[in-house]
Short mmCIF file of C-alpha atoms in Angstrom, two decimals:
data_model
loop_
_atom_site.label_atom_id
_atom_site.label_comp_id
_atom_site.label_asym_id
_atom_site.label_seq_id
_atom_site.Cartn_x
_atom_site.Cartn_y
_atom_site.Cartn_z
CA MET A 18 0.00 0.00 0.00
CA ASN A 19 3.06 2.25 -0.27
CA GLY A 20 2.60 3.47 3.32
CA HIS A 21 -0.53 5.44 2.45
CA PRO A 22 -3.56 3.86 4.11
CA ALA A 23 -6.77 4.15 2.15
CA PRO A 24 -10.13 2.54 2.76
CA SER A 25 -11.60 0.14 0.24
CA TYR A 26 -14.96 1.01 -1.28
CA ALA A 27 -15.40 -2.14 -3.35
CA PRO A 28 -18.46 -4.04 -2.16
CA GLY A 29 -17.98 -7.51 -0.71
CA GLY A 30 -17.50 -10.12 -3.43
CA TYR A 31 -16.72 -7.42 -6.03
CA ALA A 32 -16.18 -8.97 -9.47
CA CYS A 33 -13.69 -6.52 -10.96
CA PRO A 34 -14.54 -6.04 -14.65
CA PHE A 35 -10.94 -5.14 -15.56
CA CYS A 36 -9.52 -8.26 -13.88
CA ARG A 37 -12.27 -10.42 -15.39
CA LEU A 38 -11.42 -9.11 -18.86
CA GLN A 39 -7.78 -10.12 -18.36
CA ARG A 40 -8.96 -13.64 -17.55
CA GLY A 41 -10.97 -13.73 -20.79
CA ILE A 42 -14.37 -13.19 -19.15
CA GLU A 43 -16.35 -10.74 -21.26
CA ASP A 44 -19.67 -8.94 -20.82
CA GLU A 45 -21.57 -6.24 -22.70
CA HIS A 46 -19.19 -3.48 -21.53
CA ASN A 47 -15.92 -5.39 -21.53
CA ARG A 48 -14.73 -7.06 -24.74
CA SER A 49 -11.25 -8.23 -25.64
CA SER A 50 -11.80 -6.59 -29.04
CA ASP A 51 -11.58 -3.22 -27.22
CA ILE A 52 -7.95 -3.83 -26.23
CA VAL A 53 -5.50 -1.54 -28.03
CA ALA A 54 -2.24 -2.34 -26.19
CA VAL A 55 -0.91 -4.67 -23.54
CA THR A 56 2.37 -4.54 -21.68
CA GLU A 57 3.73 -6.64 -18.87
CA ARG A 58 2.23 -4.34 -16.21
CA THR A 59 -0.66 -2.52 -17.91
CA TYR A 60 -3.14 -2.51 -20.75
CA ALA A 61 -5.20 0.03 -22.70
CA ARG A 62 -8.69 -0.38 -24.08
CA ILE A 63 -11.45 1.63 -25.70
CA ALA A 64 -13.84 2.82 -22.98
CA PRO A 65 -17.37 1.43 -23.12
CA LYS A 66 -18.85 4.75 -21.94
CA TRP A 67 -18.57 7.79 -24.19
CA TRP A 68 -19.20 11.51 -23.83
CA PRO A 69 -20.88 13.46 -26.65
CA GLY A 70 -18.21 15.07 -28.81
CA ASN A 71 -15.45 12.87 -27.35
CA ALA A 72 -16.25 9.40 -28.70
CA GLY A 73 -13.64 6.70 -28.48
CA SER A 74 -11.93 7.64 -25.24
CA ALA A 75 -9.56 5.02 -23.87
CA LEU A 76 -8.77 3.60 -20.45
CA VAL A 77 -5.29 2.68 -19.28
CA VAL A 78 -5.38 0.03 -16.54
CA PRO A 79 -2.70 -1.60 -14.40
CA ARG A 80 -2.84 -5.38 -14.80
CA ALA A 81 -2.42 -5.87 -11.03
CA HIS A 82 -5.64 -5.25 -9.13
CA VAL A 83 -5.20 -1.92 -7.35
CA GLU A 84 -8.29 -0.04 -6.19
CA SER A 85 -6.91 3.49 -6.10
CA ILE A 86 -3.83 5.61 -6.63
CA TYR A 87 -3.02 5.42 -2.92
CA ALA A 88 -2.06 1.74 -3.21
CA LEU A 89 -0.38 1.87 -6.64
CA ALA A 90 3.15 0.41 -6.69
CA PRO A 91 5.70 2.77 -8.26
CA GLU A 92 6.52 0.24 -11.00
CA ASP A 93 2.85 0.01 -11.99
CA GLY A 94 2.48 3.78 -11.79
CA HIS A 95 5.37 4.28 -14.21
CA ALA A 96 3.96 1.64 -16.57
CA VAL A 97 0.49 3.23 -16.48
CA TRP A 98 1.88 6.69 -17.16
CA ASP A 99 4.12 5.48 -20.01
CA LEU A 100 1.22 3.74 -21.75
CA THR A 101 -1.07 6.72 -21.06
CA GLN A 102 1.36 8.96 -22.95
CA GLN A 103 1.47 6.52 -25.89
CA VAL A 104 -2.32 6.20 -26.01
CA ALA A 105 -2.79 9.99 -25.83
CA THR A 106 -0.38 10.44 -28.72
CA ALA A 107 -2.16 7.72 -30.72
CA ILE A 108 -5.62 9.19 -30.01
CA ARG A 109 -4.50 12.63 -31.12
CA SER A 110 -3.17 11.22 -34.37
CA ALA A 111 -5.84 8.59 -35.11
CA TYR A 112 -8.81 10.83 -34.44
CA GLY A 113 -7.40 14.11 -35.69
CA ALA A 114 -8.02 15.45 -32.19
CA GLU A 115 -6.95 18.98 -31.36
CA GLY A 116 -5.76 17.86 -27.93
CA THR A 117 -6.30 15.28 -25.22
CA SER A 118 -7.44 15.29 -21.60
CA ILE A 119 -6.37 12.75 -19.02
CA ARG A 120 -8.14 12.13 -15.73
CA GLN A 121 -8.20 9.56 -12.96
CA HIS A 122 -10.72 9.23 -10.10
CA ASN A 123 -10.32 7.92 -6.53
CA GLU A 124 -13.01 7.07 -3.97
CA PRO A 125 -16.72 7.91 -4.25
CA ALA A 126 -16.20 11.62 -3.56
CA GLY A 127 -13.69 11.63 -6.43
CA ASP A 128 -16.29 10.07 -8.78
CA GLN A 129 -14.65 6.64 -8.90
CA ASP A 130 -17.19 3.99 -9.91
CA VAL A 131 -15.02 1.02 -10.92
CA TRP A 132 -12.91 -0.25 -8.03
CA HIS A 133 -9.76 -0.84 -10.06
CA LEU A 134 -7.53 2.13 -10.82
CA HIS A 135 -7.73 3.37 -14.41
CA VAL A 136 -6.81 6.50 -16.33
CA HIS A 137 -9.22 8.06 -18.86
CA VAL A 138 -7.70 9.45 -22.06
CA PHE A 139 -10.14 11.66 -24.00
CA PRO A 140 -9.79 13.09 -27.49
CA ARG A 141 -10.48 16.84 -27.31
CA TYR A 142 -11.83 19.34 -29.81
CA ALA A 143 -12.43 23.09 -29.52
CA GLY A 144 -15.82 23.72 -27.91
CA ASP A 145 -16.51 20.06 -27.06
CA GLU A 146 -17.55 20.94 -23.46
CA LEU A 147 -16.29 17.62 -22.12
CA TYR A 148 -16.40 18.69 -18.47
CA LEU A 149 -19.83 20.29 -18.79
CA ARG A 150 -21.42 17.19 -20.35
CA HIS A 151 -20.66 14.50 -17.76
CA ARG A 152 -24.33 13.65 -17.27
CA ASP A 153 -24.74 13.24 -21.06
CA SER A 154 -22.31 10.32 -21.21
CA SER A 155 -23.75 6.95 -22.21
CA TRP A 156 -22.79 3.33 -22.52
CA VAL A 157 -21.95 2.26 -26.06
CA ASP A 158 -22.73 -1.30 -27.05
CA SER A 159 -19.92 -3.59 -28.13
CA ASP A 160 -21.21 -3.69 -31.72
CA THR A 161 -20.85 0.10 -32.04
CA ARG A 162 -17.35 0.46 -30.55
CA PRO A 163 -15.55 -1.15 -33.53
CA LEU A 164 -17.03 1.27 -36.10
CA CYS A 165 -14.96 4.10 -37.57
CA ASP A 166 -16.10 7.59 -38.48
CA HIS A 167 -13.57 10.09 -37.21
CA ALA A 168 -14.53 12.89 -39.57
CA ALA A 169 -17.97 13.02 -37.96
CA ARG A 170 -16.47 12.50 -34.49
CA GLY A 171 -18.63 9.43 -34.29
CA PRO A 172 -17.81 5.93 -33.12
CA VAL A 173 -14.20 4.90 -33.42
CA ALA A 174 -12.31 1.64 -33.44
CA PRO A 175 -9.61 0.11 -31.30
CA ARG A 176 -7.68 -0.61 -34.49
CA ALA A 177 -7.60 3.11 -35.33
CA ILE A 178 -5.54 3.73 -32.19
CA ARG A 179 -3.36 0.70 -32.90
CA ARG A 180 -2.80 1.93 -36.45
CA ALA A 181 -1.90 5.47 -35.32
CA ALA A 182 0.52 4.15 -32.72
CA GLY A 183 2.07 1.77 -35.20
CA SER A 184 2.07 -1.98 -35.14
CA VAL A 185 1.78 -3.67 -31.80
CA ILE A 186 3.99 -6.70 -31.40
CA MET A 187 2.76 -9.13 -28.79
CA THR A 188 4.79 -12.15 -27.77
CA SER A 189 1.71 -14.15 -26.85
CA GLY A 190 -2.07 -13.83 -27.08
CA TRP A 191 -4.40 -11.91 -24.81
CA PRO A 192 -5.14 -12.39 -21.92
CA HIS A 193 -1.63 -13.66 -21.09
CA ILE A 194 0.55 -11.20 -22.95
CA ASP A 195 4.12 -10.86 -21.75
CA LYS A 196 5.35 -7.92 -23.81
CA CYS A 197 4.03 -5.16 -26.04
CA GLU A 198 6.13 -2.95 -28.27
CA TRP A 199 4.82 0.12 -30.07
CA LEU A 200 6.56 0.78 -33.36
CA LEU A 201 6.96 4.21 -34.90
CA PRO A 202 3.63 5.66 -36.01
CA THR A 203 2.79 6.11 -39.65
CA PRO A 204 1.25 9.39 -40.86
CA ARG A 205 -2.54 9.55 -40.64
CA ARG A 206 -4.49 10.15 -43.85
CA HIS A 207 -7.09 12.87 -43.53
CA GLY A 208 -10.76 12.14 -43.98
CA THR A 209 -13.05 9.43 -42.79
CA LEU A 210 -11.42 6.17 -41.84
CA GLN A 211 -12.94 3.11 -43.42
CA ALA A 212 -14.23 0.15 -41.43
CA CYS A 213 -11.33 -1.24 -39.49
#
């Protein structure tokens, strides 16, 4: 716990959706097809909940179950931050975003609602009002998440982020991936991306 005591807010018998996904257990909000990168200590995935004007946000998650930032091991913190930077760069390129926002929530008063630490990476556009539209966010079904229409700022695909970041080399298949290497990105072509 890194010497920083913090209470747990996970209910008894909590079935962590991020840990379940790593074990290959999927549900309507958590699909392995949403995974965009996996490293030894962390993974990134398309978020199943989107905000209007900011579709296709991603989550970066430590592979070890850690409820909040207070208990995060330094090695996992570094791995999460490194992958967060790579995902933000890929989102900016893949979506033609004008910027990115990154946020992370802890405890109920901090708006945490999944009891496994994760970092949100949002594509940003001038006038998108991301922080004013929290109550307008909605769950996106797993059939919609793989679609691509960046020009309309509509649904986006995990492969669009993978493509913008370059090829991802994995030494073994998900959910037991040992290594992930991002190669140099290739330039993005302007316009609407085709089905991925």
